[in-house]
mmCIF file of C-alpha atoms in Angstrom:
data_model
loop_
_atom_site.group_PDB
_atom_site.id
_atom_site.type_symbol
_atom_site.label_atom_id
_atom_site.label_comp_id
_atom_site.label_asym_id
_atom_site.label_seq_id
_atom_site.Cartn_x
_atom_site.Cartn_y
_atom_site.Cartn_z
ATOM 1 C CA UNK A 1 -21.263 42.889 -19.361
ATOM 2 C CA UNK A 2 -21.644 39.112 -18.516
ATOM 3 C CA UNK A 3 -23.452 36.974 -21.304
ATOM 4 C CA UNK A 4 -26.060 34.900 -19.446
ATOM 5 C CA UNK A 5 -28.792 33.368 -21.946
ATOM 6 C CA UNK A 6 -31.705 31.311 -20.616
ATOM 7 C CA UNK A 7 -34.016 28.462 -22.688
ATOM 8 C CA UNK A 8 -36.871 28.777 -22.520
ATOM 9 C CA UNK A 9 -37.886 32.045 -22.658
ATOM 10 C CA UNK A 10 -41.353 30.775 -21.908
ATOM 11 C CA UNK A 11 -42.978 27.434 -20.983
ATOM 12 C CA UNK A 12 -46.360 25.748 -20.211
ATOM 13 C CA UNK A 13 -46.438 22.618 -18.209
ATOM 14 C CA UNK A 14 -49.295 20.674 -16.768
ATOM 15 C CA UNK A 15 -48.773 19.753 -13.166
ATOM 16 C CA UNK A 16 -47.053 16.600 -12.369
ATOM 17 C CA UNK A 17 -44.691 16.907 -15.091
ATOM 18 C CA UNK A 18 -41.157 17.621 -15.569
ATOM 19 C CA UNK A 19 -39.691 20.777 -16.366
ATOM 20 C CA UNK A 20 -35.620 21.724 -17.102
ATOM 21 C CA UNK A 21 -34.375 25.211 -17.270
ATOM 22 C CA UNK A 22 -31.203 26.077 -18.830
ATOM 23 C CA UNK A 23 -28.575 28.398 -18.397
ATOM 24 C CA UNK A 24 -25.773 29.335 -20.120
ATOM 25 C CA UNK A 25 -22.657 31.659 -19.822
ATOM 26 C CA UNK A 26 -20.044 32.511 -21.438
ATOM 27 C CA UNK A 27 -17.719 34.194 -19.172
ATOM 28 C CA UNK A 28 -15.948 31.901 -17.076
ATOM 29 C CA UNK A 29 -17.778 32.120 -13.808
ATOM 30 C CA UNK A 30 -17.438 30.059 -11.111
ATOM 31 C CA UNK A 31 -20.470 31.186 -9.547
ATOM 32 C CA UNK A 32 -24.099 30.483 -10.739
ATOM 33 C CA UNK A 33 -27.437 31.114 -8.827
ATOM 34 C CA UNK A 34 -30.680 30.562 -9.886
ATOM 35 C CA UNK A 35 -33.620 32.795 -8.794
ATOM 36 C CA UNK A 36 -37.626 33.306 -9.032
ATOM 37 C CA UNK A 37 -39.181 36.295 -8.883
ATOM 38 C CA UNK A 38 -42.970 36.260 -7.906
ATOM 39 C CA UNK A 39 -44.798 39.982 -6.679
ATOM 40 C CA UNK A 40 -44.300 40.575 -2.784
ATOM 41 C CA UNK A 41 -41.249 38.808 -2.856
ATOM 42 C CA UNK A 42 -38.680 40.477 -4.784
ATOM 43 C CA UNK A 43 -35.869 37.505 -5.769
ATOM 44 C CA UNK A 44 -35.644 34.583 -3.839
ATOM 45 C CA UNK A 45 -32.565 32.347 -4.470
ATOM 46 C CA UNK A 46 -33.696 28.564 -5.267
ATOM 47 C CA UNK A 47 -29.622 26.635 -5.785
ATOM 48 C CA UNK A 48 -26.345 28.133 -6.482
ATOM 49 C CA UNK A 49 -23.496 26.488 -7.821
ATOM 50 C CA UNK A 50 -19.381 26.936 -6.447
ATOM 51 C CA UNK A 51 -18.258 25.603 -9.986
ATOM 52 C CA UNK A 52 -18.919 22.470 -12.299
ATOM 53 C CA UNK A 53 -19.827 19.204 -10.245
ATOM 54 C CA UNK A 54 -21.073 21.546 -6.946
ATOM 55 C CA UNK A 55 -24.507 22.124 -6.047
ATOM 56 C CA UNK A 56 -25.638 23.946 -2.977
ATOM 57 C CA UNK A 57 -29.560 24.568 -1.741
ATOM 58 C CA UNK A 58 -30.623 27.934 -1.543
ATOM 59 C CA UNK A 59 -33.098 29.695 0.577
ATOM 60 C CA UNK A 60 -36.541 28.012 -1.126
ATOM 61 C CA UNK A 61 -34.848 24.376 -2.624
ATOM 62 C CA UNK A 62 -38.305 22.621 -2.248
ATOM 63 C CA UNK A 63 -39.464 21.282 -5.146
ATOM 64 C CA UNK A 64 -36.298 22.168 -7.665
ATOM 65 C CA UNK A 65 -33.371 20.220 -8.479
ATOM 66 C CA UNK A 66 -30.193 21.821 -10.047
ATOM 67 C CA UNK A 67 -27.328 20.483 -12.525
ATOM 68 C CA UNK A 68 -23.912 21.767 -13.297
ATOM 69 C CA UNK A 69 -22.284 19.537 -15.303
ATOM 70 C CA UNK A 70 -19.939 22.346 -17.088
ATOM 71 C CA UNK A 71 -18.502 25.552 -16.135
ATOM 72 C CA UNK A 72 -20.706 27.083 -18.746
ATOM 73 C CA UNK A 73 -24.431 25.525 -18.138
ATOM 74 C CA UNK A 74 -26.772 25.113 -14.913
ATOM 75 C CA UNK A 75 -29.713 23.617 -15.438
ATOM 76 C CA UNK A 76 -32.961 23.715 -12.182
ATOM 77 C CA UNK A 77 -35.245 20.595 -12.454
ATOM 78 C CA UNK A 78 -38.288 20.367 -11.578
ATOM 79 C CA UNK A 79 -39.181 16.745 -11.381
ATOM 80 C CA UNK A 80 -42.911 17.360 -10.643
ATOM 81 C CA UNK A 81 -44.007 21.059 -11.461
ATOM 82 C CA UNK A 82 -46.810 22.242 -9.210
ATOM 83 C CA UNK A 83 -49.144 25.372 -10.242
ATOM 84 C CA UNK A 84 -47.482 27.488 -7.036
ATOM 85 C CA UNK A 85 -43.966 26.926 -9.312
ATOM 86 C CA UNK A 86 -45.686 29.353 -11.605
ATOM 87 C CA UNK A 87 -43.209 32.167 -11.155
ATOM 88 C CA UNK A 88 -40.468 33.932 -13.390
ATOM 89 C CA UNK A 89 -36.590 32.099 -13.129
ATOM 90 C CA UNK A 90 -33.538 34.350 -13.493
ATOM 91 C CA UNK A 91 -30.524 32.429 -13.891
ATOM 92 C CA UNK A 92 -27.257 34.253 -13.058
ATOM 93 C CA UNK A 93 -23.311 34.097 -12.883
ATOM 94 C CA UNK A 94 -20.342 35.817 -10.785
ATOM 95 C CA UNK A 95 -17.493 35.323 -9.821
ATOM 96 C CA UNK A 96 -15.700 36.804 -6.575
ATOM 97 C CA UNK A 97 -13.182 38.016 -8.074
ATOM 98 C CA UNK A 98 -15.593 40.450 -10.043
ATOM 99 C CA UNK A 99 -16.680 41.828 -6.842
ATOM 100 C CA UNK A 100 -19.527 39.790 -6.089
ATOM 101 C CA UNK A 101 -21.510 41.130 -8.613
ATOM 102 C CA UNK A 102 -24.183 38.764 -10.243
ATOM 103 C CA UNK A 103 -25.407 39.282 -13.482
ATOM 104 C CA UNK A 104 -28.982 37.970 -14.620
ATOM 105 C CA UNK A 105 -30.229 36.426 -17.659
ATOM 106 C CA UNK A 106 -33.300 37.296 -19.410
ATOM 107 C CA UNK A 107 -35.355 35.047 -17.360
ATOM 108 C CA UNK A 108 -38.050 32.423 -18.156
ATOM 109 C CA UNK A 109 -41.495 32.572 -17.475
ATOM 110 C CA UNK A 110 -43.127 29.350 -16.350
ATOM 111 C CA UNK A 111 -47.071 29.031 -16.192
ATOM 112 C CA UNK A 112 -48.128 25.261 -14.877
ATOM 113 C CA UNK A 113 -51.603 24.451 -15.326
ATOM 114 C CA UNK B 1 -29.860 33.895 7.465
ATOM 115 C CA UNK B 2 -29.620 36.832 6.158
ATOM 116 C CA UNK B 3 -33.060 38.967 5.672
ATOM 117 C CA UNK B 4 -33.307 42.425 3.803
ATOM 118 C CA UNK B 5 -36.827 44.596 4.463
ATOM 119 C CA UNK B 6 -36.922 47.122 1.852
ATOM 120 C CA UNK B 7 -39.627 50.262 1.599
ATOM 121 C CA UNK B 8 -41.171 51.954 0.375
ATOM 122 C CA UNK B 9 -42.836 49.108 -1.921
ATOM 123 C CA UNK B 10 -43.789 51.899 -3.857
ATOM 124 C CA UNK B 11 -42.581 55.255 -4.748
ATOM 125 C CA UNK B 12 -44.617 58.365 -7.148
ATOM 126 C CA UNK B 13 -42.255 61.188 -7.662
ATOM 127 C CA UNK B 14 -42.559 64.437 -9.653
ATOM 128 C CA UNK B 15 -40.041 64.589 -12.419
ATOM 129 C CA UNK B 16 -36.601 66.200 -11.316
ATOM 130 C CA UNK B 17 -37.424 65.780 -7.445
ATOM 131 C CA UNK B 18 -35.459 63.478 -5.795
ATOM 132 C CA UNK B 19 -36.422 59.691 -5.054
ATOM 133 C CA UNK B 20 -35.166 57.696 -1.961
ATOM 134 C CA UNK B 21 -35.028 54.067 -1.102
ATOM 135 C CA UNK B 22 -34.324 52.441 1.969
ATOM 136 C CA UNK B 23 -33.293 49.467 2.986
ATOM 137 C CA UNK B 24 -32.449 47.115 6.675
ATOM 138 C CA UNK B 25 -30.567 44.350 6.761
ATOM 139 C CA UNK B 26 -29.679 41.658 10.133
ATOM 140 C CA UNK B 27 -26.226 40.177 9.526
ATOM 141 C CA UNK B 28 -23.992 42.307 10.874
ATOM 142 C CA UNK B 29 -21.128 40.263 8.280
ATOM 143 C CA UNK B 30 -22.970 41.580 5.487
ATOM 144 C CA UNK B 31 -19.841 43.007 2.887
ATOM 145 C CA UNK B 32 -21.731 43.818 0.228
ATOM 146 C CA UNK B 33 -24.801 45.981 -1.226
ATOM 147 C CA UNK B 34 -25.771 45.904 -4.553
ATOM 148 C CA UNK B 35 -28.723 48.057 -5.686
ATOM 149 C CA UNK B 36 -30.480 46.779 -9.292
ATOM 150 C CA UNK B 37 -32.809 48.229 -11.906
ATOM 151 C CA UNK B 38 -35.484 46.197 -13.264
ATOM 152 C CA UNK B 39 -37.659 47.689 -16.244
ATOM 153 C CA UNK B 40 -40.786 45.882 -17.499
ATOM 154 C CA UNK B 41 -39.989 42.458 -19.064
ATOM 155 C CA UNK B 42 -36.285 42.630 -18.465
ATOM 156 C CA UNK B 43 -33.693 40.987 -15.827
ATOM 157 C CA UNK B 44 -32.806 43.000 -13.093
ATOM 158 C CA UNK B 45 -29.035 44.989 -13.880
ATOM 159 C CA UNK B 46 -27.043 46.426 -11.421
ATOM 160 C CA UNK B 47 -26.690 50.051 -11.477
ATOM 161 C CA UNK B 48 -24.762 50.814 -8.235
ATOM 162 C CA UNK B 49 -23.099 48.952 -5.299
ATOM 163 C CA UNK B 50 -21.103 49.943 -1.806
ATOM 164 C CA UNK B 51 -18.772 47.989 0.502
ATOM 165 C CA UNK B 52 -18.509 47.818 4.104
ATOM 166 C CA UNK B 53 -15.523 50.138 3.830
ATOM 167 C CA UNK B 54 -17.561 52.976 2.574
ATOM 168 C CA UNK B 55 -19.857 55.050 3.788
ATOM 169 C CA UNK B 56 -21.502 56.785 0.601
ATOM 170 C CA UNK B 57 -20.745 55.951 -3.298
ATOM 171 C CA UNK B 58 -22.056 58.479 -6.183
ATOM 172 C CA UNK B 59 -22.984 57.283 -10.009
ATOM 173 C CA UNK B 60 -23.841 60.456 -11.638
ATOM 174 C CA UNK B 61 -27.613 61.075 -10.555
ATOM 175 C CA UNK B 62 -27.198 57.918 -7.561
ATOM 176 C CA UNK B 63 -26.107 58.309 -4.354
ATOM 177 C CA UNK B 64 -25.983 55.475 -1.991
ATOM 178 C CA UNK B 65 -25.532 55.757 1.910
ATOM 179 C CA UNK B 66 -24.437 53.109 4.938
ATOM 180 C CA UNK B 67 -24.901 53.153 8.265
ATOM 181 C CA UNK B 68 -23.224 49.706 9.090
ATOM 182 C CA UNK B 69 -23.861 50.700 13.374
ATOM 183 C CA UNK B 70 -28.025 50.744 12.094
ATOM 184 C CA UNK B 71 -27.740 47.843 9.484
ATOM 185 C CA UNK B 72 -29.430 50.479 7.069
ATOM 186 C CA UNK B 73 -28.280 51.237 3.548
ATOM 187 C CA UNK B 74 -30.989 53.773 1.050
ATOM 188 C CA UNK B 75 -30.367 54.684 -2.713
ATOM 189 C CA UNK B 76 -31.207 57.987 -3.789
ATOM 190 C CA UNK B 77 -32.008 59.156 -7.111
ATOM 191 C CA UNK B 78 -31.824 62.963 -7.367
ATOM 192 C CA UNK B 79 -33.391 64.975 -10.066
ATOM 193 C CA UNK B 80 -35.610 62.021 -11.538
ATOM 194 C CA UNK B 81 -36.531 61.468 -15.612
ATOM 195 C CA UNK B 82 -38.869 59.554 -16.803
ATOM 196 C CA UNK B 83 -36.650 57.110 -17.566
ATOM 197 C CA UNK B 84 -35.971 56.403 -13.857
ATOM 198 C CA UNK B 85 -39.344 54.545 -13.577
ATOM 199 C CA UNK B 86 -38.430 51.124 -12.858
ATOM 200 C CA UNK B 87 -38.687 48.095 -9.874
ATOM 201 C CA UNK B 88 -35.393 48.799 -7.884
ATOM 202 C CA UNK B 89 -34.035 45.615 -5.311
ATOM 203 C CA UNK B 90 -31.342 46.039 -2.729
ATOM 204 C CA UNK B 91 -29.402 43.372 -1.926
ATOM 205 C CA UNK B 92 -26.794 42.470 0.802
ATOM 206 C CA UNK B 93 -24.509 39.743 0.742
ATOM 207 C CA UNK B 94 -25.380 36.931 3.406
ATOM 208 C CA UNK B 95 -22.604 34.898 3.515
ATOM 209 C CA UNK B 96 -18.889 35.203 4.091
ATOM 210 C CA UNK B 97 -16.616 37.218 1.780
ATOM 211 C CA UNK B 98 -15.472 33.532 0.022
ATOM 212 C CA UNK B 99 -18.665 33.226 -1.989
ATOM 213 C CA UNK B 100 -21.300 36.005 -2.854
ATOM 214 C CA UNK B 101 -24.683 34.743 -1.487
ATOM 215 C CA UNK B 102 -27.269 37.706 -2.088
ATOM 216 C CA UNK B 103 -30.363 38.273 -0.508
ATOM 217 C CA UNK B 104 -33.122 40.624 -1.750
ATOM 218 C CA UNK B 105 -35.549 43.111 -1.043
ATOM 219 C CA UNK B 106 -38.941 43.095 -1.656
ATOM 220 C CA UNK B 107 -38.244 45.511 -4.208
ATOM 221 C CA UNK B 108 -39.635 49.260 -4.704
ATOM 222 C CA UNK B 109 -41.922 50.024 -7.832
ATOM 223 C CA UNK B 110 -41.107 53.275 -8.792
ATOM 224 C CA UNK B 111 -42.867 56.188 -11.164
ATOM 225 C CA UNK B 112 -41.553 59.038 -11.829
ATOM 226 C CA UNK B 113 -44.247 61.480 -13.237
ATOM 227 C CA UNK B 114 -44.237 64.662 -15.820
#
């Protein structure tokens, strides 16, 4: 199975400040997503990345930033956290050629006060 | 885009009954239909997927259907541990066949019980 790790594991932040979430993998995808997962709303993809350099909006970009600035690592950034960014973020990789399947790291809670 | 209604949101079962999931879906270009397992604390994994090309895919103790004509895909779980209790997400693929783009469910919280 695909190695995706995730730093870090948990966070506080006060609101108005800035928060970065890595991700790394280790398996030579070209495809990297991030998600949050809040109750109610299952998984809701945030930006997703074709490959080193590429950046793409998801379905809820609002708020969030993302860098890929290696195959291996995708960072989201959120430039001013906000208490509703409370939520738990799943990074994950796949590649096309694997058959579309995505496969999540072990996710990063994030409380902002 | 793509959206993906999922139900029940939650799911009791006796142990070794059978459990079933089902799922909707509007894109008629959707490819692609993962299902994943989520357990307390952990990231979701997938357990199971189906293409477009198929019609029903087995995994041991998972069976999943499509019906591509009623944009409708379900997961069943026949003869249910205890083990099986879990948050389970459908997906389908919203974009294109050139890049995997999945959207979720709402998710189903399921307990299986002794």
């Amino acid at each position: 199975e695909a190695a995706v790790t995730q730093s870090p594991r948990n966070k506080v932040a006060v609101t108005g400040g800035k928060v970065t979430l890595s991700c790394n993998q280790t398996n030579n995808h070209n495809n990297m997503y991030w998600y949050r997962q809040d109750t109610g709303h299952g998984l809701r993809l945030i930006h997703y990345s074709y490959g080193a350099g590429s950046t793409e909006k998801g379905d809820i970009p609002d708020g969030y930033k993302a860098s890929r600035p290696s195959q291996e690592n995708f960072s989201l950034i959120l430039e001013l956290a906000t208490p509703s960014q409370t939520s738990v973020y799943f990074c994950a990789s796949g590649d096309w050629g694997e058959g579309d399947t995505q496969y999540f790291g072990p996710g990063t809670r994030l409380l902002v006060l | 885009g793509e959206q993906v209604e999922q139900l029940p949101s939650i799911l009791r079962v006796q142990e070794g009954s059978s459990a079933s999931i089902n799922c909707s879906y509007e894109d008629s270009a959707s490819n692609y239909f993962p299902w994943y397992k989520q357990e307390p604390g952990e990231n979701p994994k997938l357990i199971i997927d189906i293409r477009s090309n198929m019609e029903r895919k087995q995994i041991q103790e998972l069976i999943v259907l499509l019906d591509k004509k009623a944009k409708r895909f379900s997961l069943h779980i026949t003869d249910t541990q205890p083990g099986d209790s879990a948050m389970y997400f459908c997906a389908a693929s919203g974009e294109s066949s050139s890049f995997s783009k999945l959207v979720f469910g709402q998710g189903t919280s399921l307990s299986v019980v002794p």
